[in-house]
Structure formats: structure tokens, C-alpha cells
Short mmCIF file of C-alpha atoms and ligand atoms in Angstrom, two decimals:
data_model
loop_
_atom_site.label_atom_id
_atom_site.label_comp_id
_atom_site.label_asym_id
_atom_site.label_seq_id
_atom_site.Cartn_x
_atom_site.Cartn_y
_atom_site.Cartn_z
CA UNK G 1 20.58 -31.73 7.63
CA UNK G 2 21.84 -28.34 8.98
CA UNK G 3 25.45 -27.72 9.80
CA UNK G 4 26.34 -26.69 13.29
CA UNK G 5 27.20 -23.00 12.24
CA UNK G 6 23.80 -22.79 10.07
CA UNK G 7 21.79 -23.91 13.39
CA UNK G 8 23.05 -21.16 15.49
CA UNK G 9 23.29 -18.51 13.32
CA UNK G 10 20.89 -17.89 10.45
CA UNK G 11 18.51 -20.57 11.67
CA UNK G 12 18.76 -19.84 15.58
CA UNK G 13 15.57 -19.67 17.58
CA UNK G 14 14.29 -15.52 17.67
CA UNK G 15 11.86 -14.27 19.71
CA UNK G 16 9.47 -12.82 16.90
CA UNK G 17 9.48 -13.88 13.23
CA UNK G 18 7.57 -11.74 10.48
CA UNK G 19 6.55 -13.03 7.30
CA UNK G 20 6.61 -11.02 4.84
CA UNK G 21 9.07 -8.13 3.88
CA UNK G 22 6.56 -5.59 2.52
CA UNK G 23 5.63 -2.03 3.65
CA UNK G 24 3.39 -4.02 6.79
CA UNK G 25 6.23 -6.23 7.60
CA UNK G 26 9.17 -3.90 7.51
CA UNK G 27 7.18 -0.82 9.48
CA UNK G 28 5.74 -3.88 11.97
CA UNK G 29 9.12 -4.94 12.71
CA UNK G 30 10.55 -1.30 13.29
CA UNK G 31 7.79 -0.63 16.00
CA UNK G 32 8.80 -3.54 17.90
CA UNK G 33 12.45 -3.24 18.04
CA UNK G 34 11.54 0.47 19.35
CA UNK G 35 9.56 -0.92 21.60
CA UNK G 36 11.36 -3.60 22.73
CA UNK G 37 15.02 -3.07 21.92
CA UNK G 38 16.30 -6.26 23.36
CA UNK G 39 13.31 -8.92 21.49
CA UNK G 40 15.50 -10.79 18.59
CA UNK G 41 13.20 -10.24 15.27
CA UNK G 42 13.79 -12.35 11.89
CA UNK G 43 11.39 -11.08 8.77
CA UNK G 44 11.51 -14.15 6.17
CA UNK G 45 10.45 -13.22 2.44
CA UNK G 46 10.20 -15.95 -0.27
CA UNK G 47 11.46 -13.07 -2.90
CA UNK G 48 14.74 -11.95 -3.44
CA UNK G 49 13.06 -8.54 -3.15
CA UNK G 50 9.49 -8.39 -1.11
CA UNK G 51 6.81 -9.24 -3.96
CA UNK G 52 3.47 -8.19 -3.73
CA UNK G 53 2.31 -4.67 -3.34
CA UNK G 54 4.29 -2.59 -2.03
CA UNK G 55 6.75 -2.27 -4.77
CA UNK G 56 4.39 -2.63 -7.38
CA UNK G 57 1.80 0.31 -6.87
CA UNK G 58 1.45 3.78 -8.20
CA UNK G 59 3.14 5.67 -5.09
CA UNK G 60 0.40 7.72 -4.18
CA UNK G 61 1.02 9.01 -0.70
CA UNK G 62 -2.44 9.62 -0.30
CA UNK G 63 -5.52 9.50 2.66
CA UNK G 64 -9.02 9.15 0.92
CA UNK G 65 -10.45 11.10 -2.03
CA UNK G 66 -13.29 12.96 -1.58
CA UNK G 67 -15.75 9.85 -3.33
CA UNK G 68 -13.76 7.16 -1.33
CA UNK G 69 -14.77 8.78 1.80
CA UNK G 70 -18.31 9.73 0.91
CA UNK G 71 -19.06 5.59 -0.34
CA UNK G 72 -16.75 4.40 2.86
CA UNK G 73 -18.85 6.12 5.07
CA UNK G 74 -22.28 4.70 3.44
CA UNK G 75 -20.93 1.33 3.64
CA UNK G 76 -19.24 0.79 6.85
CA UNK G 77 -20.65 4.27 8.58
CA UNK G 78 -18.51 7.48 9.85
CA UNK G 79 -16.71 6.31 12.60
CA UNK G 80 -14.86 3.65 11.16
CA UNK G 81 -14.69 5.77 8.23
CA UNK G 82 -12.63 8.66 10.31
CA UNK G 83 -10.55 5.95 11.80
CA UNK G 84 -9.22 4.90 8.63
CA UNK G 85 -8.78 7.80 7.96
CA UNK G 86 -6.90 9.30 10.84
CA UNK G 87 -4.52 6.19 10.48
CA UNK G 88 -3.92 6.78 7.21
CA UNK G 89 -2.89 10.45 7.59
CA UNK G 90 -0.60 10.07 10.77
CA UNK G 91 0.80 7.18 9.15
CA UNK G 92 2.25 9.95 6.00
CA UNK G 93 3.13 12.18 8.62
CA UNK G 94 5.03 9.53 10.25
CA UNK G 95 6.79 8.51 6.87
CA UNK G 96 7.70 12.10 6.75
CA UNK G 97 8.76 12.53 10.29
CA UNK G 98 11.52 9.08 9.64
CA UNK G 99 12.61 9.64 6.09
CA UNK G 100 13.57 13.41 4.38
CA UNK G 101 11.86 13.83 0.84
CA UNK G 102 14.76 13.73 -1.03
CA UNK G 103 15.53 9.95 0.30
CA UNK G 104 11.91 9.02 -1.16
CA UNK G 105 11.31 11.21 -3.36
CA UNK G 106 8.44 12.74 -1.57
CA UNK G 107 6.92 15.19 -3.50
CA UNK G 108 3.34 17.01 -1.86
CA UNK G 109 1.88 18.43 -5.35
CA UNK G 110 -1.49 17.44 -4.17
CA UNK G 111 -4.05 15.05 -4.64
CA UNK G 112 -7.10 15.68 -7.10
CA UNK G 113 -10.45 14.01 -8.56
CA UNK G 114 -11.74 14.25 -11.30
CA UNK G 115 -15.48 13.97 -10.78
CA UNK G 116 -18.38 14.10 -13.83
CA UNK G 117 -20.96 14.29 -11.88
CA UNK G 118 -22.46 16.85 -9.61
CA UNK G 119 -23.75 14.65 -6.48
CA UNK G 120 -20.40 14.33 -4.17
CA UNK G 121 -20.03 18.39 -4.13
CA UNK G 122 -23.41 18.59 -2.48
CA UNK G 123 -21.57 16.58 0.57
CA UNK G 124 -17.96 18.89 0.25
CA UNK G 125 -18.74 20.51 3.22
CA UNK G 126 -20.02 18.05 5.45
CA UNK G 127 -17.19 15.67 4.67
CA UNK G 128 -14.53 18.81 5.38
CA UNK G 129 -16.07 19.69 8.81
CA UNK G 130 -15.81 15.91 9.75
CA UNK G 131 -11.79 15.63 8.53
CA UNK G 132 -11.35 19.16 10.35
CA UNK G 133 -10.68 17.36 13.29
CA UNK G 134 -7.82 15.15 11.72
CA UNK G 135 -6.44 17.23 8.99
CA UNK G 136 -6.17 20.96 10.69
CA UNK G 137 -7.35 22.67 8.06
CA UNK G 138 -10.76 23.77 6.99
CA UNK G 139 -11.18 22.90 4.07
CA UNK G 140 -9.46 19.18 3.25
CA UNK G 141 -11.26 19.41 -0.22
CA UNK G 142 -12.04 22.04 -2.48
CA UNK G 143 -13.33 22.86 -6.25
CA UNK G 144 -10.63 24.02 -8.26
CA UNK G 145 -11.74 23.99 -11.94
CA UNK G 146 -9.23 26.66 -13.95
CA UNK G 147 -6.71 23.46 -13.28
CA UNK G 148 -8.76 21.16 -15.76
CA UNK G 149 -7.57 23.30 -18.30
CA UNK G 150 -4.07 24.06 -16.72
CA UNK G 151 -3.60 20.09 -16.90
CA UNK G 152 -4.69 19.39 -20.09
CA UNK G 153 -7.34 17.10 -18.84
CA UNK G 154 -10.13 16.02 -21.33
CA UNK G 155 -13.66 14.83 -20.04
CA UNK G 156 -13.57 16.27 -17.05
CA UNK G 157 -16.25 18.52 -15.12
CA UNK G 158 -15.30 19.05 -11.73
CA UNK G 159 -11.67 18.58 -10.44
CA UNK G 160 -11.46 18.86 -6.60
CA UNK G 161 -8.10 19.54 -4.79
CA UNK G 162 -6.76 18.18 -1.87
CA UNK G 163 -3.20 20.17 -0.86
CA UNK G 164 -2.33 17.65 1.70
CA UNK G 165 -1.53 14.56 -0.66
CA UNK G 166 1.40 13.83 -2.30
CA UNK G 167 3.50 10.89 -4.26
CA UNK G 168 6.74 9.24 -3.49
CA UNK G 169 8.72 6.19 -4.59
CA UNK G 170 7.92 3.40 -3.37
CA UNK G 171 11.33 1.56 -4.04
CA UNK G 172 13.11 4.35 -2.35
CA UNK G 173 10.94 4.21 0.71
CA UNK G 174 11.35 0.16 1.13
CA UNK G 175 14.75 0.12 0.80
CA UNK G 176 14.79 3.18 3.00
CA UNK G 177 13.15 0.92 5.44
CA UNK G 178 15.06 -1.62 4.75
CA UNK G 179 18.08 0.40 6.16
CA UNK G 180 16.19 1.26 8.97
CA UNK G 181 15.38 -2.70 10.06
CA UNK G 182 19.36 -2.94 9.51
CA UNK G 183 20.48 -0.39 11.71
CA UNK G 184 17.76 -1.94 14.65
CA UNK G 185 19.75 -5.18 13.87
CA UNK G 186 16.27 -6.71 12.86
CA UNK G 187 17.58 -9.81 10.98
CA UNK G 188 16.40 -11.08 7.28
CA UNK G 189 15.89 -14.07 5.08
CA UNK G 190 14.92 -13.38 1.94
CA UNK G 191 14.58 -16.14 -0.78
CA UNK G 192 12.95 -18.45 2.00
CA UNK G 193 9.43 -18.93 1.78
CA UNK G 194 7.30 -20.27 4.54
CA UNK G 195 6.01 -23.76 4.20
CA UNK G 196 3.71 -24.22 7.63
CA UNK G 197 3.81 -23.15 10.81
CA UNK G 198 3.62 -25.62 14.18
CA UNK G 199 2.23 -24.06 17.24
CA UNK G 200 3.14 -25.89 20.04
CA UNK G 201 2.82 -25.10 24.03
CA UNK G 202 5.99 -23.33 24.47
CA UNK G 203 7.07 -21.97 20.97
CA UNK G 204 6.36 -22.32 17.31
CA UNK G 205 8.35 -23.72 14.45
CA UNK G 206 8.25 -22.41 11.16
CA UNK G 207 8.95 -24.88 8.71
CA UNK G 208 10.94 -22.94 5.42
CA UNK G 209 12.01 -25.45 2.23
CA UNK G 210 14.52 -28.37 2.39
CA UNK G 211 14.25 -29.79 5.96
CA UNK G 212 14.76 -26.05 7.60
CA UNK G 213 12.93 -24.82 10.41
CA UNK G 214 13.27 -21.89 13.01
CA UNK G 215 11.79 -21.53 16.32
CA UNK G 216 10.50 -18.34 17.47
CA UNK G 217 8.43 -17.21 20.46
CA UNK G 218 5.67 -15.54 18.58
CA UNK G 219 4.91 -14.82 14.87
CA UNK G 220 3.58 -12.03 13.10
CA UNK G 221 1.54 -12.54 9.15
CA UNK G 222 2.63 -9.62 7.11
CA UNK G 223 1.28 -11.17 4.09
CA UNK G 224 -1.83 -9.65 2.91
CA UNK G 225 -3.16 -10.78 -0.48
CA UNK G 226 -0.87 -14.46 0.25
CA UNK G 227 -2.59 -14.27 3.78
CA UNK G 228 -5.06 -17.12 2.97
CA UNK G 229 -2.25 -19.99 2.90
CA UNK G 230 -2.01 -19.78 6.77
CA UNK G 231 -5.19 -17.65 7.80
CA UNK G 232 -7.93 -19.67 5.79
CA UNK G 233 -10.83 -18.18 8.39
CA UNK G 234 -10.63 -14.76 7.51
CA UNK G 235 -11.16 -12.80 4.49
CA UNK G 236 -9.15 -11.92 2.29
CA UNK G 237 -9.49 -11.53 -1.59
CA UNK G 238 -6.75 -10.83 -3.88
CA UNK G 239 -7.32 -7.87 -6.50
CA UNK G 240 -4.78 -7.24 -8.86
CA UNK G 241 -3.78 -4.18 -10.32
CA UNK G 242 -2.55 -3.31 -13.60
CA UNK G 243 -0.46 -0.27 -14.48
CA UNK G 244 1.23 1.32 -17.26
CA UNK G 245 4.00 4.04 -17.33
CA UNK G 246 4.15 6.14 -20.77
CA UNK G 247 8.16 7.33 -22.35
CA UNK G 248 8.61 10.58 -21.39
CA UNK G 249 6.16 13.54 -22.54
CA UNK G 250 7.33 16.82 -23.58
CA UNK G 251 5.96 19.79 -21.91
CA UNK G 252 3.69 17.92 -19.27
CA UNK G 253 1.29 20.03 -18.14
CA UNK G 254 0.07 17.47 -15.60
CA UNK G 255 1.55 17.16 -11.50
CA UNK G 256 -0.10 15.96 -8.89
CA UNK G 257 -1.72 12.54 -8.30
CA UNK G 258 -5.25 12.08 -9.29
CA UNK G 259 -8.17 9.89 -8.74
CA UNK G 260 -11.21 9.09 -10.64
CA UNK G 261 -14.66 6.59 -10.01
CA UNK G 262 -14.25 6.05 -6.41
CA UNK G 263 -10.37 5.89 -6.87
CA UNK G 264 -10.78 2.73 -9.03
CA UNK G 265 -8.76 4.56 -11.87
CA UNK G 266 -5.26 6.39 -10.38
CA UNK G 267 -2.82 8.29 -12.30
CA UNK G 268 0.28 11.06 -11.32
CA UNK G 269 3.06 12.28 -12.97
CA UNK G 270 6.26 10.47 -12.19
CA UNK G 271 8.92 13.29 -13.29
CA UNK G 272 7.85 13.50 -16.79
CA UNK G 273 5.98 10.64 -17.55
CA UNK G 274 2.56 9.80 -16.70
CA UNK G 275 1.77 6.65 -14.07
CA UNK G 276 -1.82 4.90 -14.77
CA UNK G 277 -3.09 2.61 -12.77
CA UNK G 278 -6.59 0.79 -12.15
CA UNK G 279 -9.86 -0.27 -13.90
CA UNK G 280 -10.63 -3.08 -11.83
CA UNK G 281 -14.09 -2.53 -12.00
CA UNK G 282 -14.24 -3.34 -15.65
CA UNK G 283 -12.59 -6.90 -15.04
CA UNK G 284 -13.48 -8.02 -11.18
CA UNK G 285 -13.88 -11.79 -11.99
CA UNK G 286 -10.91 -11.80 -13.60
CA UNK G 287 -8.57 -9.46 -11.66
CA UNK G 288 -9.56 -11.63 -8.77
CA UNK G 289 -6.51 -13.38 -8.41
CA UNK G 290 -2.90 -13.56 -6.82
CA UNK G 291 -0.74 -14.28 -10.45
CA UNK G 292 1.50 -11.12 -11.51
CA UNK G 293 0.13 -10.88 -15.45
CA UNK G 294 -1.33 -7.91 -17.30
CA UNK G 295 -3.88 -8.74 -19.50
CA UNK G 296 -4.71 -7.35 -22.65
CA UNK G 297 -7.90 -6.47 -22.35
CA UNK G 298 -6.81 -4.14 -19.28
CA UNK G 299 -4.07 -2.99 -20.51
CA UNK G 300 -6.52 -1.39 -23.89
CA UNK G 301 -8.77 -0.03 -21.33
CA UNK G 302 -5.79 2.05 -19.82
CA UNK G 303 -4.79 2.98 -22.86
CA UNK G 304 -7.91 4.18 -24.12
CA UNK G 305 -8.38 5.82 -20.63
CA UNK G 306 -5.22 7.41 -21.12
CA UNK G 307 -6.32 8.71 -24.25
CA UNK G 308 -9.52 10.12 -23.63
CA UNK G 309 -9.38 11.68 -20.35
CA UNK G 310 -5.41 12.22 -19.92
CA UNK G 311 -3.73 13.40 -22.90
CA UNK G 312 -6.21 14.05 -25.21
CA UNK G 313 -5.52 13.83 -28.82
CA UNK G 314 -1.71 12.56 -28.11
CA UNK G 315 0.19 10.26 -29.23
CA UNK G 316 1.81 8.46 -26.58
CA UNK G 317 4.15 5.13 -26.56
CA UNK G 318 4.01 2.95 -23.37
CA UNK G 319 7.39 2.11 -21.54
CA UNK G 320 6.50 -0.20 -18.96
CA UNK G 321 3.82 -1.89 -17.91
CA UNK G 322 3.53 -4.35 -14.45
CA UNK G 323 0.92 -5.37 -12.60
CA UNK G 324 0.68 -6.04 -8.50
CA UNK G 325 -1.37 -7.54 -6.13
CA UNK G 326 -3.59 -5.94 -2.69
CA UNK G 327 -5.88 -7.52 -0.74
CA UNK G 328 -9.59 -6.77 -0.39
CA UNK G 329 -12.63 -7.67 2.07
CA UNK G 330 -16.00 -6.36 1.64
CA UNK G 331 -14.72 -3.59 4.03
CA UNK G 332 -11.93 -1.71 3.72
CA UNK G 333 -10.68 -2.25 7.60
CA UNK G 334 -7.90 -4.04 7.64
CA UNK G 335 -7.15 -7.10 9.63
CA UNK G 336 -4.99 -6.29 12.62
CA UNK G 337 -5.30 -8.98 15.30
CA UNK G 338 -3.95 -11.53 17.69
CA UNK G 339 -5.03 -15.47 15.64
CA UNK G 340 -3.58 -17.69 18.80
CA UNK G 341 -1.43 -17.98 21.53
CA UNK G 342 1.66 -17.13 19.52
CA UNK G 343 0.30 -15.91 16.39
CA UNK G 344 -0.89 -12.55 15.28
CA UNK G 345 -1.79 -11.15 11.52
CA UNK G 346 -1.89 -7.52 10.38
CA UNK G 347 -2.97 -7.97 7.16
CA UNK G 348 -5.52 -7.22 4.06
CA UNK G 349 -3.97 -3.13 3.64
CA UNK G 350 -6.56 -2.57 0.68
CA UNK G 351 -5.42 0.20 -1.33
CA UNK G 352 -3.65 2.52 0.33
CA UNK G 353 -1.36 0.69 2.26
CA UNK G 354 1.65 2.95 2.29
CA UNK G 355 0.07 5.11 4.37
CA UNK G 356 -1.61 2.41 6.65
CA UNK G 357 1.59 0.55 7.06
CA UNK G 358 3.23 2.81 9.91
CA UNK G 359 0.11 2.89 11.90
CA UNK G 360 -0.46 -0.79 11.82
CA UNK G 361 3.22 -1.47 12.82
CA UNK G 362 2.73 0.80 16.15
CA UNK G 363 -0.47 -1.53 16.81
CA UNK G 364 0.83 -4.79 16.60
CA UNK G 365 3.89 -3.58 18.72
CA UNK G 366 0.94 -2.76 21.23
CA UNK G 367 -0.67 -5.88 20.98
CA UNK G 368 2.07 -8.64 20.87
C1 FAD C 401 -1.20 -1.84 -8.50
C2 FAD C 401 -1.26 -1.34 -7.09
C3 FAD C 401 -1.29 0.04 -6.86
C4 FAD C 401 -1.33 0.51 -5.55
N1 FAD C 401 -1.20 1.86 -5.34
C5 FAD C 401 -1.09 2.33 -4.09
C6 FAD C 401 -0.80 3.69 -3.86
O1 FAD C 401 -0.57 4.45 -4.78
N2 FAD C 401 -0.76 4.12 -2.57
C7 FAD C 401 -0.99 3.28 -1.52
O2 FAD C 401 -1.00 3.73 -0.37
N3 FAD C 401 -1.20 1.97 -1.72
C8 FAD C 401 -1.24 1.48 -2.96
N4 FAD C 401 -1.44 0.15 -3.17
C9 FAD C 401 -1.62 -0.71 -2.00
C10 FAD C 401 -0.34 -0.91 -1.20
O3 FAD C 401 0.73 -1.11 -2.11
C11 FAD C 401 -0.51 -2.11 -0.27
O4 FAD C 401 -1.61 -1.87 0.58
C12 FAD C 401 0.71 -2.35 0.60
O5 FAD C 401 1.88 -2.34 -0.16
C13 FAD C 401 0.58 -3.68 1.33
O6 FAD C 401 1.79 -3.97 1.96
P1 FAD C 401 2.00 -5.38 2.67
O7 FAD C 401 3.38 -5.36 3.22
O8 FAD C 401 0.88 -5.63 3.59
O9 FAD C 401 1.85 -6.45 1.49
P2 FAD C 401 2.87 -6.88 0.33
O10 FAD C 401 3.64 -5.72 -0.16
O11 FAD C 401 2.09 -7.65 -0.66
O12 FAD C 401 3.90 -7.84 1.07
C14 FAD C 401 3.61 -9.15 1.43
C15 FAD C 401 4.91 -9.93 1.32
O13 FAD C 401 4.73 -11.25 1.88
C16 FAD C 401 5.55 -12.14 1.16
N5 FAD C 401 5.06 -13.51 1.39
C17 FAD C 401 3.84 -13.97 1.10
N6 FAD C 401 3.73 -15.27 1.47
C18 FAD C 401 4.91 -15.63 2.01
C19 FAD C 401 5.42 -16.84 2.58
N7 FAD C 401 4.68 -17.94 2.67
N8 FAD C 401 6.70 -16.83 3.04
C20 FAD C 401 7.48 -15.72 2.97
N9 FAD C 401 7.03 -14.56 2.44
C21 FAD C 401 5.78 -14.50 1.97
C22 FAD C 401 5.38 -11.68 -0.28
O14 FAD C 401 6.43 -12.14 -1.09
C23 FAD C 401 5.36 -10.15 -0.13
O15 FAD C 401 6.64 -9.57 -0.35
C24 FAD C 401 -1.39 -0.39 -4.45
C25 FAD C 401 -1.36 -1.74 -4.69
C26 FAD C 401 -1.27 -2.23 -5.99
C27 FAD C 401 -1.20 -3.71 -6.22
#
């Protein structure tokens, strides 16, 4: 049993409770408390640090590459296409607009893809006069080939630019967050995971490990690829991703983050080392799932990717390698919706989340 002091402090009934302490939770939670200054909000996290995505990707602060766009639009059409879109890009500006570069690390040295085959440039100028509307500029995309050489990068026929992407850190950003949620006096649990939920007429109680439970008025899932514990109807597929980060390289020619095959390989400098990320598509079965392993098959195709279209004909020791985990549906939309009376998800961010994340916060504070 509880103690008197546990029961109305840490374990006091709130008004909202979040689960989940990621990027979705953490930018969710912010929105509200700006919204609604006086509503009491708990986020619980079952890791001592929030586990998932959001501190295990590559950091891209990107909006769509030029491929990503041209296959989103053929699968789910242009309007929902240019919404995603739009989100995604306000949602950088708005990391930019709360946090200085320095504090994350931002760094805009543009986004590029690496394309090796002809067909996507035939549709660079529709594609720019449809983001003109959301990006400003005229040309969101553009051919610049003398940097294939300037970068070093083998097998590699076209290289398009895009000036308004950049990188950050990812760690920096959460716990930049993080800091945020503290000064709002938003309230945390971390090490607690969430065992069930009880939605009754007049509030719901969360059930946590050993005999705990916390009432709350309303309750928002932040969980995305872990979503499927307590939102079974929707879906939601995990998709891991491996990475590897090389030791340091001497004279890097390479800055910038870059995409290639519909964005299913990544890869950016991170000072002087280089970040890789991806391959997915070689392994889906397989990479289907929500348990935090590399495996070694992946890990030899990033290698070998590394080899042949990075750093050609280098030598080049790995330092680190980790792998993370994003949710997927057979459209790229994420889920952002009220489940019950007192319940609500936003989850299933896909693959660019950071820059989803602050734009999904402002629309559950809309909605709850
Ligand atoms: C390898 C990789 C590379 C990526 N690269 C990029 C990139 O460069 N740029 C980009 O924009 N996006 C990238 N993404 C995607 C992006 O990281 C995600 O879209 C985003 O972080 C999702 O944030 P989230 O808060 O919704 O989910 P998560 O970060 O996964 O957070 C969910 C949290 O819920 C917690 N949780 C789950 N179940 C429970 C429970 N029962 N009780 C309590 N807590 C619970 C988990 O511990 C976790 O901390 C990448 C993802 C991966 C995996």
C-alpha cells in the first residue's frame, strides 16, 4: 500500500496524464500548459530516459526529400501530401523559434539526395511550384552536381539540394524540452511504466507496477511504435532502424544531411564523423519489430553502403552503432485523434518525427 505522503504527492489525481516522454509527449504537454496554464499535467515514462525514437535517430531536421514527396503524393495524393508537409516545416521553424542553435546544436548545412536515376528531375519543377506556397522560396529543390565531387561521394549521378534542411542533436533538444516541461511545472515519472488504463464515468485510473495507480481527468498516448498495448484498433507497425557512427575522419569533405532511395538510406556529418542510418528495405520482415538489436546482416549492408557510395576507397573503423524504433502505417499520416471520452492518442510519427512533434502538440492542445 501507498503511504499518506506518496498518495498526495507523486501519485495525486492530475488533470491530464501523458504517456510517453518522447519528442510527441514532451512538445504535447508544452502546448497544453500554454494553453491551459492552470490544467495539472503528469508525463509517465517506463525509461529512466524516454526510449524509443526520439533519442535514437539520425537528427535530421528535415521536411521531405524531393523522392519522398514525389512517391507520398502517388500514394496518398497532393493534398495530404502538402499537409504533411506544411506541418513538418512549421514544426522546424517552431523548434527554432523556442530553442537557439547553439542549445541544440542546430546546424542548417542543407539537405541533399543523391538520386541515380533520371525520372524524379522530370517532376523538380512541378513539386517546387507546389512547396512555393509553404516554403517561400522558388525553388525548394535544385540540381547541384559540382558538390558530388566536392563531397567525395562515389556512385552518385544527380545530387539535388535543398538549403532549407538542417541537423541537430537530438539529446540536446529533449533535454532542452525537458527544461522547458520543468519550468511549466509539468510534472514527471520516469521509471514507471503503464500497466492498463480504467475508464470510468467520471475519471480514469492508470494502473503503473506494484499496486500504484493515478487518477487523471483525461489521458493522452504519446507512444507511437509501443502504441498497440493500449490502442489494439489502429495501425501501427514497428520498423526499426539501425545506425552506425564511424571514429572520426580526417579532412571530411562531407556536411550536410543526405538522403538516398526514397529516404530509406540517411546519412550527415555529425562534426567529423559520418552518421548512417537505414536499409530497411533490404530486411522488412525482420526489422518489423519493437526489440532494440542491430543485426549483423544490417549492420554489413551499412557498411558496405558506407563504402561504396560514402567514402569511397577508405578505410574507416565504426565507433558506435544503436538501433531505434518508429512507427509505420501504410500511410505516412500520423494518428492524431480523440479514442474515448477521456482518451486521446497522437501517435505513429513515421520518420520524421522531430519535425512533426511541435505541430502535433499544438493539435492535441486543440482537441482535448
Ligand atoms: C533510427 C531512427 C532514425 C530516425 N531519424 C530521424 C531523423 O533524422 N529525423 C526525424 O525527424 N525523425 C527521425 N526518426 C523518427 C523520429 O525519431 C520519431 O518520429 C519521433 O522521435 C517519435 O517520437 P515519439 O515521442 O512519438 O515516440 P518515442 O520517441 O518512441 O517515444 C515514446 C515513448 O513512450 C514510452 N512508452 C511506451 N510505452 C509506455 C508505457 N506503457 N508506459 C510508459 N511509457 C511508455 C517509451 O519508453 C518512449 O520513450 C528516426 C527514428 C529512428 C528509429
Amino acid at each position: 500500500m501507498n503511504s499518506i505522503w506518496e498518495l498526495e504527492t507523486f501519485y495525486r489525481k492530475r488533470e491530464v496524464i501523458i504517456i510517453g516522454a518522447g519528442f510527441t509527449g514532451l512538445w504535447t504537454a508544452i502546448s497544453i500548459k500554454e494553453k491551459y496554464p492552470e490544467k495539472s499535467i503528469l508525463i509517465i515514462e517506463r525509461n529512466s530516459v524516454p526510449l524509443g525514437a526520439s533519442m535514437r535517430n539520425a537528427g535530421f531536421a528535415c521536411f521531405g526529400s524531393l523522392t519522398e514527396v514525389i512517391a507520398d503524393a502517388e500514394k496518398m495524393g497532393w493534398d495530404k501530401t502538402l499537409q504533411l508537409v506544411k506541418m513538418r516545416f512549421e514544426g522546424l521553424k517552431k523548434i527554432q523559434s523556442y530553442f537557439k542553435n547553439p542549445e541544440i546544436d542546430f546546424e542548417l548545412n542543407g539537405g541533399y539526395e543523391i538520386l541515380n536515376n533520371e525520372g524524379p528531375l522530370q517532376k523538380l519543377d512541378e513539386v517546387n511550384q507546389k512547396l512555393k506556397i509553404i516554403t517561400g522560396v522558388e525553388k525548394t529543390y535544385f540540381l547541384h552536381q559540382q558538390k558530388i565531387t566536392e563531397f567525395g561521394l562515389g556512385k552518385s549521378e544527380f545530387l539535388i539540394e535543398n538549403p532549407l534542411e538542417g541537423s541537430l542533436h537530438s539529446g540536446k533538444l529533449l533535454q532542452q524540452l525537458l527544461k522547458k516541461c520543468y519550468e511549466l511545472k509539468i510534472e514527471f515519472l520516469f521509471g514507471t511504466e503503464v500497466e492498463s488504463v480504467a475508464e470510468g464515468p467520471n475519471e480514469i485510473e492508470v494502473q503503473l507496477a506494484r499496486d500504484t495507480s493515478i487518477c487523471c481527468q483525461q489521458i493522452i498516448h504519446c507512444t507511437n511504435a509501443f502504441a498497440p498495448k493500449f490502442l489494439e484498433k489502429e495501425e501501427i507497425i514497428p520498423a526499426r532502424g539501425q545506425i552506425i557512427l564511424t571514429e572520426p575522419i580526417e579532412n571530411l569533405k562531407l556536411k550536410g544531411t543526405f538522403h538516398y532511395d526514397e529516404g530509406f538510406y540517411y546519412f550527415r556529418n555529425l562534426g567529423n564523423r559520418i552518421l548512417l542510418g537505414g536499409g530497411r528495405n533490404q530486411d522488412f520482415k525482420t526489422e518489423e519489430t519493437t526489440a532494440f538489436e542491430t543485426t549483423v546482416f544490417l549492420q554489413n549492408h551499412l557498411e558496405n553502403f558506407l563504402k561504396e557510395v560514402i567514402l569511397p576507397n577508405q578505410n574507416i573503423e565504426i565507433y558506435l552503432r544503436w538501433s531505434g524504433i518508429m512507427a509505420m502505417g501504410s500511410e505516412k499520416t500520423p494518428i492524431v485523434k480523440q479514442i474515448s471520452d477521456r482518451q486521446f492518442c497522437a501517435v505513429r510519427l513515421s520518420g520524421m518525427g522531430v519535425a512533426l512533434a511541435p505541430k502535433i502538440g499544438e493539435m492535441v492542445a486543440e482537441m482535448i
